[in-house]
Coordinates of C-alpha atoms in Angstrom, one line a residue:
X17 CA -29.0 33.4 -79.7
X18 CA -26.5 36.3 -80.1
X19 CA -26.1 37.9 -83.6
X20 CA -23.0 36.4 -84.2
X21 CA -23.5 32.7 -84.2
X22 CA -21.9 30.3 -82.1
X23 CA -19.5 27.5 -83.8
X24 CA -19.6 23.6 -83.9
X25 CA -15.9 22.7 -84.5
X26 CA -15.3 19.2 -86.0
X27 CA -12.1 17.2 -86.4
X28 CA -10.9 13.7 -87.9
X29 CA -8.0 13.0 -89.7
X30 CA -10.4 10.6 -91.9
X31 CA -11.7 12.9 -94.4
X32 CA -14.7 10.9 -95.5
X33 CA -15.8 10.8 -91.6
X34 CA -15.5 13.8 -91.8
X35 CA -17.2 15.1 -94.3
X36 CA -20.3 12.9 -93.3
X37 CA -20.7 14.6 -89.8
X38 CA -20.1 18.1 -91.2
X39 CA -22.9 17.3 -93.7
X40 CA -25.2 15.8 -91.2
X41 CA -24.6 18.5 -88.6
X42 CA -25.0 21.6 -91.5
X43 CA -28.5 19.8 -92.3
X44 CA -29.6 20.6 -89.2
X45 CA -27.9 23.3 -87.4
X46 CA -26.7 25.8 -90.0
X47 CA -29.5 27.9 -88.9
X48 CA -28.3 28.5 -85.8
X49 CA -24.6 27.4 -85.7
X50 CA -21.7 27.8 -88.0
X51 CA -19.8 24.3 -88.5
X52 CA -16.0 24.0 -89.1
X53 CA -14.0 21.3 -89.7
X54 CA -10.3 20.3 -90.4
X55 CA -8.7 16.9 -90.6
X56 CA -5.5 18.6 -89.0
X57 CA -4.8 19.0 -84.9
X58 CA -2.9 21.9 -85.6
X59 CA -4.9 23.7 -87.9
X60 CA -7.9 23.3 -85.3
X61 CA -5.7 24.6 -82.5
X62 CA -5.0 27.8 -84.4
X63 CA -8.2 28.3 -85.6
X64 CA -9.1 28.3 -81.8
X65 CA -7.0 30.9 -81.0
X66 CA -8.1 32.8 -83.8
X67 CA -11.8 32.7 -82.8
X68 CA -10.8 33.5 -79.3
X69 CA -9.0 36.5 -80.0
X70 CA -12.2 37.9 -81.9
X71 CA -14.1 37.6 -79.1
X72 CA -16.5 34.7 -81.1
X73 CA -17.9 31.6 -78.9
X74 CA -17.8 27.8 -79.7
X75 CA -20.4 25.7 -78.5
X76 CA -19.0 22.1 -79.0
X77 CA -16.0 20.4 -80.1
X78 CA -16.5 16.9 -82.0
X79 CA -13.2 15.3 -81.9
X80 CA -12.1 11.5 -83.5
X81 CA -10.2 9.8 -80.8
X82 CA -7.7 8.3 -83.0
X83 CA -5.5 10.6 -84.6
X84 CA -1.9 10.3 -85.5
X85 CA -1.0 13.9 -84.1
X86 CA -2.9 14.0 -80.9
X87 CA -5.4 11.6 -79.7
X88 CA -8.7 12.9 -79.2
X89 CA -9.0 13.0 -75.4
X90 CA -5.5 15.3 -75.7
X91 CA -7.0 17.4 -78.3
X92 CA -10.4 18.2 -76.0
X93 CA -8.3 18.6 -73.2
X94 CA -6.3 21.6 -75.4
X95 CA -9.4 23.0 -76.8
X96 CA -10.8 23.1 -72.9
X97 CA -8.2 25.9 -72.3
X98 CA -9.4 27.8 -74.8
X99 CA -13.3 27.4 -74.5
X100 CA -14.3 25.3 -71.0
X101 CA -17.9 25.7 -71.1
X102 CA -18.0 24.3 -74.6
X103 CA -19.7 20.6 -74.8
X104 CA -17.0 17.7 -75.9
X105 CA -17.8 14.8 -78.0
X106 CA -15.5 12.0 -78.8
X107 CA -16.1 9.8 -82.1
X108 CA -15.0 6.6 -81.3
X109 CA -14.8 3.2 -83.0
X110 CA -16.4 0.5 -80.6
X111 CA -13.2 -0.9 -79.9
X112 CA -11.9 2.6 -78.3
X113 CA -15.0 2.8 -75.4
X114 CA -13.0 1.7 -72.7
X115 CA -11.0 5.3 -73.5
X116 CA -13.9 7.4 -74.0
X117 CA -15.2 6.1 -70.8
X118 CA -12.0 7.3 -69.1
X119 CA -12.3 10.7 -71.0
X120 CA -15.3 11.1 -69.1
X121 CA -13.5 11.9 -65.7
X122 CA -10.0 13.4 -67.4
X123 CA -11.7 16.1 -69.5
X124 CA -15.2 15.9 -68.3
X125 CA -16.5 14.3 -71.5
X126 CA -20.2 15.1 -72.6
X127 CA -20.8 12.3 -74.8
X128 CA -19.0 9.5 -76.8
X129 CA -20.7 8.7 -79.8
X130 CA -19.9 5.3 -81.6
X131 CA -19.1 5.2 -85.6
X132 CA -21.2 5.1 -87.7
X133 CA -24.3 7.3 -86.2
X134 CA -26.8 6.3 -89.2
X135 CA -29.4 7.1 -88.8
X136 CA -28.8 10.7 -88.2
X137 CA -32.1 11.4 -87.0
X138 CA -31.8 8.7 -84.2
X139 CA -28.4 8.5 -83.3
X140 CA -26.7 12.0 -83.5
X141 CA -29.5 14.8 -83.6
X142 CA -31.1 13.5 -80.1
X143 CA -27.8 13.7 -78.7
X144 CA -26.6 17.2 -79.9
X145 CA -30.0 18.6 -79.2
X146 CA -29.4 17.9 -75.6
X147 CA -25.9 19.0 -75.1
X148 CA -26.2 22.0 -77.3
X149 CA -29.8 22.6 -74.9
X150 CA -27.7 22.1 -71.9
X151 CA -24.5 24.5 -73.4
X152 CA -27.4 27.4 -74.1
X153 CA -28.3 27.4 -70.3
X154 CA -25.1 28.0 -69.1
X155 CA -23.8 30.3 -72.1
X156 CA -22.9 33.9 -71.0
X157 CA -22.7 36.2 -74.0
X158 CA -22.4 39.6 -73.6
X159 CA -24.4 40.2 -70.2
X160 CA -28.2 41.7 -71.1
X161 CA -30.0 40.0 -68.5
X162 CA -30.5 40.9 -64.6
X163 CA -27.4 42.3 -62.8
X164 CA -27.0 42.4 -59.2
X165 CA -24.9 44.9 -57.3
X166 CA -24.1 44.5 -54.1
X167 CA -21.3 43.3 -51.2
X168 CA -20.0 39.9 -52.0
X169 CA -20.3 38.9 -48.0
X170 CA -24.1 40.0 -47.9
X171 CA -26.2 37.5 -46.6
X172 CA -29.1 39.8 -48.5
X173 CA -26.8 39.9 -51.4
X174 CA -26.4 35.9 -51.1
X175 CA -30.2 35.2 -50.7
X176 CA -31.0 36.9 -53.7
X177 CA -28.1 35.0 -55.8
X178 CA -29.2 31.5 -54.3
X179 CA -32.7 32.7 -55.0
X180 CA -32.0 33.4 -59.3
X181 CA -29.6 30.7 -59.1
X182 CA -31.9 28.2 -57.9
X183 CA -34.8 29.2 -60.1
X184 CA -32.4 28.8 -63.3
X185 CA -32.9 32.6 -63.7
X186 CA -29.6 33.9 -65.6
X187 CA -27.9 37.0 -63.9
X188 CA -24.6 38.6 -63.9
X189 CA -22.9 39.4 -60.2
X190 CA -21.1 42.4 -59.6
X191 CA -19.2 42.8 -56.5
X192 CA -19.5 46.5 -55.4
X193 CA -15.5 46.3 -54.2
X194 CA -14.1 44.8 -57.6
X195 CA -15.9 45.8 -60.7
X196 CA -15.9 49.5 -62.4
X197 CA -19.6 48.1 -63.7
X198 CA -21.1 47.9 -60.5
X199 CA -20.0 51.6 -59.5
X200 CA -21.2 53.0 -63.0
X201 CA -24.8 51.4 -62.3
X202 CA -25.1 53.1 -58.7
X203 CA -24.2 56.7 -59.8
X204 CA -26.1 56.7 -63.6
X205 CA -29.4 55.7 -61.6
X206 CA -28.8 57.8 -58.6
X207 CA -28.0 55.5 -55.8
X208 CA -26.0 54.6 -53.2
X209 CA -24.3 51.9 -50.9
X210 CA -27.2 52.1 -48.2
X211 CA -29.3 50.9 -51.5
X212 CA -27.3 47.8 -51.9
X213 CA -28.0 44.9 -53.2
X214 CA -29.5 46.4 -56.3
X215 CA -30.9 44.2 -58.4
X216 CA -31.0 45.9 -62.5
X217 CA -33.6 44.5 -65.0
X218 CA -33.3 44.0 -68.9
X219 CA -35.8 46.3 -69.3
X220 CA -33.6 49.4 -68.0
X221 CA -36.0 48.9 -64.2
X222 CA -34.1 48.3 -61.0
X223 CA -35.1 47.5 -57.6
X224 CA -33.1 48.2 -54.6
X225 CA -32.6 46.2 -51.5
X226 CA -35.4 44.2 -52.6
X227 CA -37.4 40.9 -51.1
X228 CA -37.2 37.9 -52.8
X229 CA -41.1 38.2 -53.6
X230 CA -40.4 41.7 -55.1
X231 CA -37.8 40.1 -57.7
X232 CA -40.4 37.2 -58.2
X233 CA -42.8 39.0 -59.0
X234 CA -41.0 41.3 -61.4
X235 CA -39.6 38.2 -63.4
X236 CA -43.1 36.6 -63.9
X237 CA -43.0 33.5 -61.3
X238 CA -45.7 33.1 -58.5
X239 CA -48.5 33.3 -61.2
X240 CA -52.2 33.2 -60.3
X241 CA -54.2 30.0 -59.8
X242 CA -56.0 29.4 -63.1
X243 CA -58.6 26.5 -61.5
X244 CA -61.4 26.8 -58.8
X245 CA -60.8 23.1 -57.7
X246 CA -57.5 21.1 -58.6
X247 CA -57.6 17.1 -58.7
X248 CA -54.2 17.2 -56.7
X249 CA -51.7 19.9 -55.3
X250 CA -48.3 18.7 -54.7
X251 CA -46.4 20.9 -51.9
X252 CA -42.5 21.0 -52.6
X253 CA -41.1 21.2 -56.2
X254 CA -37.8 18.4 -55.5
X255 CA -37.2 15.3 -57.1
X256 CA -40.5 13.6 -55.8
X257 CA -42.7 16.8 -56.4
X258 CA -41.6 17.3 -60.1
X259 CA -42.2 13.6 -60.8
X260 CA -45.5 14.1 -59.1
X261 CA -46.2 16.8 -61.5
X262 CA -44.8 15.1 -64.5
X263 CA -47.3 12.2 -63.9
X264 CA -50.0 13.8 -62.6
X265 CA -50.3 16.3 -65.7
X266 CA -49.6 13.6 -68.3
X267 CA -52.4 11.3 -66.7
X268 CA -54.7 14.0 -67.1
X269 CA -55.0 15.3 -63.1
X270 CA -55.7 19.2 -63.0
X271 CA -52.0 19.4 -61.0
X272 CA -50.4 22.3 -59.1
X273 CA -47.1 22.4 -57.8
X274 CA -45.9 25.2 -54.9
X275 CA -42.6 25.5 -53.9
X276 CA -41.7 27.8 -51.3
X277 CA -38.1 28.6 -52.4
X278 CA -36.5 26.9 -55.8
X279 CA -37.5 23.8 -57.6
X280 CA -34.9 21.2 -57.6
X281 CA -34.9 20.5 -53.3
X282 CA -31.1 19.5 -52.2
X283 CA -30.3 17.6 -55.3
X284 CA -31.3 20.3 -57.5
X285 CA -27.9 22.4 -56.0
X286 CA -26.0 19.6 -56.5
X287 CA -22.8 20.3 -59.0
X288 CA -22.9 16.7 -60.3
X289 CA -25.1 13.9 -59.8
X290 CA -23.1 10.5 -61.1
X291 CA -25.2 7.7 -60.3
X292 CA -28.2 8.8 -61.8
X293 CA -29.8 5.8 -64.4
X294 CA -29.6 6.7 -67.9
X295 CA -26.7 9.7 -67.6
X296 CA -23.5 8.0 -67.7
X297 CA -21.5 11.3 -67.5
X298 CA -23.4 12.8 -64.7
X299 CA -25.4 15.8 -64.9
X300 CA -25.6 18.8 -62.5
X301 CA -28.8 19.3 -60.0
X302 CA -29.4 22.1 -62.0
X303 CA -29.9 20.5 -65.5
X304 CA -31.9 17.7 -63.8
X305 CA -34.3 20.5 -62.3
X306 CA -34.7 22.2 -65.6
X307 CA -35.3 19.3 -67.5
X308 CA -38.0 18.2 -65.3
X309 CA -39.5 21.7 -65.0
X310 CA -39.5 22.1 -68.7
X311 CA -41.6 18.2 -68.8
X312 CA -43.6 18.9 -66.0
X313 CA -45.1 22.7 -67.8
X314 CA -45.2 21.2 -71.2
X315 CA -47.9 18.4 -70.1
X316 CA -49.5 21.0 -68.0
X317 CA -48.5 21.4 -64.4
X318 CA -48.9 24.8 -63.0
X319 CA -46.4 25.9 -61.0
X320 CA -45.9 28.3 -58.0
X321 CA -42.9 30.0 -56.8
X322 CA -41.8 31.2 -54.2
X323 CA -44.8 30.9 -52.2
X324 CA -45.2 28.7 -48.7
X325 CA -48.0 26.6 -47.5
X326 CA -48.9 27.7 -44.2
X327 CA -51.7 25.2 -43.4
X328 CA -54.0 22.4 -44.7
X329 CA -57.4 22.2 -43.4
X330 CA -59.8 19.3 -44.5
X331 CA -63.4 20.3 -45.2
X332 CA -66.8 18.8 -46.8
X333 CA -64.2 16.4 -48.5
X334 CA -62.2 18.9 -49.7
X335 CA -58.4 20.0 -48.9
X336 CA -57.9 23.6 -48.4
X337 CA -54.2 24.7 -49.1
X338 CA -53.5 28.0 -47.1
X339 CA -50.4 29.8 -48.7
X340 CA -48.7 32.4 -46.8
X341 CA -50.2 35.3 -47.9
X342 CA -53.8 33.8 -46.9
X343 CA -54.7 32.5 -50.9
X344 CA -56.9 29.7 -50.3
X345 CA -56.6 26.7 -53.0
X346 CA -59.0 23.9 -53.2
X347 CA -57.8 20.6 -54.1
X348 CA -59.3 16.8 -53.9
X349 CA -56.2 15.4 -52.9
X350 CA -52.7 16.4 -51.6
X351 CA -48.8 15.0 -52.2
X352 CA -46.4 16.6 -49.3
X353 CA -43.0 16.1 -51.1
X354 CA -41.1 19.4 -48.9
X355 CA -38.0 17.3 -48.2
X356 CA -35.4 18.2 -46.1
X357 CA -33.2 21.1 -44.6
X358 CA -29.7 21.0 -43.7
X359 CA -29.7 21.3 -40.0
X360 CA -28.2 24.6 -38.5
X361 CA -25.0 24.1 -37.3
X362 CA -25.1 25.1 -33.4
X363 CA -21.7 26.7 -32.8
X364 CA -20.6 29.8 -31.3
X365 CA -20.4 32.3 -34.1
X366 CA -21.8 30.6 -37.1
X367 CA -25.1 32.1 -37.2
X368 CA -23.1 35.6 -37.3
X369 CA -21.4 34.9 -40.5
X370 CA -24.2 32.9 -42.4
X371 CA -24.5 34.3 -45.8
X372 CA -21.2 36.2 -45.4
X373 CA -18.7 33.3 -45.5
X374 CA -20.7 30.3 -43.9
X375 CA -23.2 28.5 -46.2
X376 CA -26.0 25.9 -46.2
X377 CA -25.5 24.1 -49.2
X378 CA -25.1 26.7 -52.2
X379 CA -21.8 25.7 -53.5
X380 CA -22.3 26.4 -57.2
X381 CA -23.9 29.9 -56.3
X382 CA -20.6 31.5 -54.5
X383 CA -17.9 28.8 -56.1
X384 CA -16.4 31.6 -58.2
X385 CA -15.8 33.6 -55.0
X386 CA -13.8 30.9 -53.6
X387 CA -10.7 31.2 -56.1
X388 CA -7.5 30.4 -54.5
X389 CA -9.3 30.7 -51.0
X390 CA -9.4 28.1 -47.8
X391 CA -12.7 26.4 -48.0
X392 CA -14.3 24.5 -45.5
X393 CA -17.0 21.9 -45.6
X394 CA -18.5 20.2 -42.9
X395 CA -20.5 16.8 -43.5
X396 CA -19.8 13.4 -45.0
X397 CA -22.5 12.7 -47.1
X398 CA -22.7 12.5 -51.0
X399 CA -23.8 16.4 -51.0
X400 CA -20.6 17.2 -49.2
X401 CA -18.6 15.3 -51.2
X402 CA -19.9 16.6 -54.6
X403 CA -19.4 20.3 -53.3
X404 CA -16.1 19.4 -52.2
X405 CA -15.1 17.9 -55.9
X406 CA -17.0 21.1 -57.5
X407 CA -14.8 23.7 -55.4
X408 CA -12.0 21.9 -55.8
X409 CA -11.8 23.5 -58.8
X410 CA -11.6 27.2 -57.8
X411 CA -10.3 26.9 -54.2
X412 CA -6.8 26.9 -53.3
X413 CA -7.6 24.2 -50.6
X414 CA -10.6 22.1 -49.8
X415 CA -11.2 20.3 -46.5
X416 CA -13.9 18.2 -44.9
X417 CA -14.4 17.8 -41.5
X418 CA -16.3 14.7 -40.3
X419 CA -16.9 13.5 -37.0
X420 CA -16.2 10.0 -37.8
X421 CA -13.2 8.0 -38.6
X422 CA -13.6 8.2 -42.6
X423 CA -16.5 8.4 -45.0
X424 CA -17.1 5.0 -45.9
X425 CA -20.2 4.4 -44.3
X426 CA -22.0 8.0 -45.3
X427 CA -20.6 8.3 -48.8
X428 CA -20.5 6.9 -52.3
X429 CA -17.9 4.6 -53.0
X430 CA -17.3 6.4 -56.5
X431 CA -17.5 10.1 -54.8
X432 CA -14.3 8.7 -52.0
X433 CA -12.4 7.8 -55.0
X434 CA -12.6 10.8 -56.9
X435 CA -12.0 12.8 -53.4
X436 CA -8.8 10.4 -52.9
X437 CA -7.5 11.6 -56.4
X438 CA -8.0 14.9 -56.0
X439 CA -4.8 17.0 -54.5
X440 CA -6.3 19.8 -53.1
X441 CA -9.0 18.3 -50.9
X442 CA -8.0 17.1 -47.5
X443 CA -10.3 15.3 -45.2
X444 CA -10.1 15.8 -41.7
X445 CA -11.6 12.8 -39.6
X446 CA -12.7 13.3 -35.9
X447 CA -12.9 16.7 -36.4
X448 CA -15.6 19.1 -35.3
X449 CA -15.9 23.0 -35.1
X450 CA -15.9 24.9 -32.1
X451 CA -16.2 28.5 -33.2
X452 CA -16.5 30.7 -36.3
X453 CA -14.3 34.2 -36.0
X454 CA -14.5 36.9 -38.3
X455 CA -15.4 40.7 -38.7
X456 CA -18.1 41.2 -40.5
X457 CA -17.1 38.3 -42.8
X458 CA -15.7 34.8 -42.0
X459 CA -12.2 34.5 -41.6
X460 CA -10.9 31.8 -39.3
X461 CA -12.1 28.7 -37.7
X462 CA -11.7 27.4 -34.3
X463 CA -11.4 23.1 -34.9
X464 CA -11.1 20.6 -32.4
X465 CA -10.2 16.7 -31.9
X466 CA -13.7 15.2 -31.0
X467 CA -12.1 12.6 -28.8
X468 CA -8.9 14.5 -26.9
X469 CA -10.4 18.3 -27.5
X470 CA -7.3 19.4 -28.5
X471 CA -7.8 22.5 -30.9
X472 CA -6.2 24.9 -33.2
X473 CA -7.3 28.1 -35.1
X474 CA -7.2 28.2 -38.9
X475 CA -7.6 30.5 -41.5
X476 CA -11.1 30.1 -43.4
X477 CA -12.2 32.1 -46.0
X478 CA -15.8 30.2 -46.5
X479 CA -17.6 27.4 -44.8
X480 CA -20.3 25.1 -46.4
X481 CA -22.2 23.1 -44.2
X482 CA -23.6 19.6 -45.5
X483 CA -25.2 18.3 -41.9
X484 CA -27.9 16.1 -41.0
X485 CA -31.5 16.3 -42.3
X486 CA -34.3 18.1 -41.1
X487 CA -38.2 17.5 -42.2
X488 CA -39.3 20.3 -43.6
X489 CA -42.3 19.5 -41.5
X490 CA -43.3 22.2 -39.1
X491 CA -45.9 23.9 -40.8
X492 CA -48.3 20.9 -40.6
X493 CA -51.1 21.5 -38.3
X494 CA -53.5 18.7 -39.5
X495 CA -53.3 15.5 -37.5
X496 CA -50.4 14.0 -39.7
X497 CA -48.7 11.6 -37.6
X498 CA -45.1 11.9 -37.9
X499 CA -42.2 10.3 -36.0
X500 CA -40.0 11.5 -33.3
X501 CA -37.9 13.3 -35.8
X502 CA -40.8 15.1 -37.9
X503 CA -40.9 12.9 -40.5
X504 CA -44.4 11.9 -42.0
X505 CA -45.7 8.0 -41.4
X506 CA -47.6 6.3 -44.2
X507 CA -49.1 3.3 -45.1
X508 CA -48.9 0.3 -42.9
X509 CA -46.2 2.0 -40.3
X510 CA -49.5 4.1 -39.2
X511 CA -50.3 1.3 -37.3
X512 CA -47.8 1.2 -34.7
X513 CA -49.3 4.4 -33.4
X514 CA -52.1 4.6 -30.9
X515 CA -53.5 7.6 -32.3
X516 CA -54.1 6.4 -35.9
X517 CA -57.5 4.4 -35.1
X518 CA -58.4 7.7 -33.7
X519 CA -57.9 9.5 -36.6
X520 CA -58.4 7.1 -39.4
X521 CA -62.2 6.6 -40.2
X522 CA -61.8 4.7 -43.4
X523 CA -62.7 1.2 -43.7
X524 CA -59.6 0.5 -45.5
X525 CA -56.0 0.6 -44.8
X526 CA -53.7 3.5 -45.8
X527 CA -52.2 3.1 -48.9
X528 CA -48.2 2.4 -49.3
X529 CA -47.7 6.9 -49.2
X530 CA -50.8 7.7 -47.6
X531 CA -50.8 9.3 -44.3
X532 CA -53.1 9.6 -41.4
X533 CA -55.4 11.8 -43.5
X534 CA -57.3 10.2 -46.2
X535 CA -56.5 11.7 -49.7
X536 CA -52.9 13.3 -48.2
X537 CA -49.7 11.4 -49.4
X538 CA -46.2 12.0 -49.0
X539 CA -43.3 11.2 -50.8
X540 CA -39.3 11.7 -51.0
X541 CA -37.2 12.4 -48.3
X542 CA -40.0 14.2 -46.3
X543 CA -41.1 10.5 -45.3
X544 CA -40.2 8.3 -42.7
X545 CA -38.4 5.2 -44.0
X546 CA -37.7 6.6 -47.5
X547 CA -34.8 6.2 -49.1
X548 CA -32.4 9.1 -49.3
X549 CA -31.7 8.9 -53.1
X550 CA -32.6 11.2 -56.3
X551 CA -33.9 8.0 -58.1
X552 CA -36.1 6.8 -54.7
X553 CA -37.6 10.0 -54.5
X554 CA -38.7 10.3 -58.2
X555 CA -40.0 6.9 -57.9
X556 CA -41.8 7.8 -55.0
X557 CA -43.7 10.8 -56.3
X558 CA -44.6 8.8 -59.5
X559 CA -46.0 6.3 -57.3
X560 CA -47.7 8.9 -55.0
X561 CA -50.0 9.7 -58.5
X562 CA -51.2 6.3 -58.6
X563 CA -52.7 6.1 -55.3
X564 CA -54.0 9.7 -55.7
X565 CA -56.0 8.0 -58.7
X566 CA -57.1 5.2 -56.6
X567 CA -58.4 7.8 -54.1
X568 CA -60.0 10.0 -56.2
X569 CA -62.0 6.9 -57.7
X570 CA -63.2 6.1 -54.1
X571 CA -64.8 9.8 -53.6
X572 CA -66.5 10.4 -57.3

């Protein structure tokens, strides 16, 4: 928390209701936030202007919906112009909930609170706590944390930013070509352009052109393992792996979670997940990941990241996990939740500009650099649609290129409706990229009709690729049966393979999520026949722990 306390601004034309909400907020939050209240919209807007000019911060707006001067939704829309990152809460009567639900999209409402909210310990404080925690997670005061200096269109700069963002580590990006501070930092520390990118840390130290592992060690990631033998090691920290971590630790298992890149998986990079149960206003992949990580670690799960597993070996009833740095971890059971990667777009020029205008996922990492730019997206799934909606807030135009005639068979209906209602998003059906062109960074794309092959060249400042789903299983050398695409087979599906009976020596059949190797399970998108939804992955991750318990009971 900065020395100057952030503000919470409340407005309601009913003085009695206003006194009640201000009283309850001061009772709980006065040590951390300043509570302002007013019954007049004009006074509220004048206060916001004054606070903005003074450099003060507002963390939350709480507004009544029915006010004579202006409806609450309209007030929140104006308030967003001053503090776009502040959380937004609408006070409504039960009869006004329809207006509140519409406001979820129109002003990105964070919550609508139905009056009365008594007792506040149950109906007010848990809601406000969660929203303020989310705000604190994105709050950027006068920056005192990690600073990354580099070229915007540098592959290594992009990798560092993507790593920090993926691991929920706040940082400030300083483009050497557009910020005065970046050049001052280099000069003061006797650094040259050849040292870029440079990562500066809060303690005054810096790392010129560092590896991801060097950064990880510096910020305290990738700790040493604590136990000689674990009950379960989970490989991959996407939704399935995080769920397994939560349930494993909560049920008393010595649980270790290993992630090669950043927690959250593909879901963690999503700008908005709107169909996850229990979050009516949606939540970002980063928010979901942060909550799950906090939950897992609080319950006792150990997490190592970034660290890759290069092999699993079974010896004397135990599993040995061999890490990339040759560390050996012993565990009684394993859950593989390594998920999937986006497929590489094998098109002329694409590889030359990866990280320099061409990105796989990473929409949130590079979005601010797309302001007033021409942006293209390849892919027709929900990830592509969510990225398009997010990028449309920054880009001049966003174009979605798909090989099919429309999005109906690959994207959720709610997302299609949002895209169709966004004026600067254009869908280009039956279209493919045949070449990427540029000098040091992407500048143009050659796009063609998939049927006629007629082509034209378009200006393109950025290309985001969301195609296919390639399972991350190439590293597995053990006799774990996979389908022709590389997805791991489990349970009854294993009986379809002639090699299964040669491998499987148990008297029982494999459990539903068990692989062809006893005690090794698979969950989430990496598993053949899995349903590709965040909620499904979470369900499989938690279910895998129940099978781990059964297996461990057998081998005691």
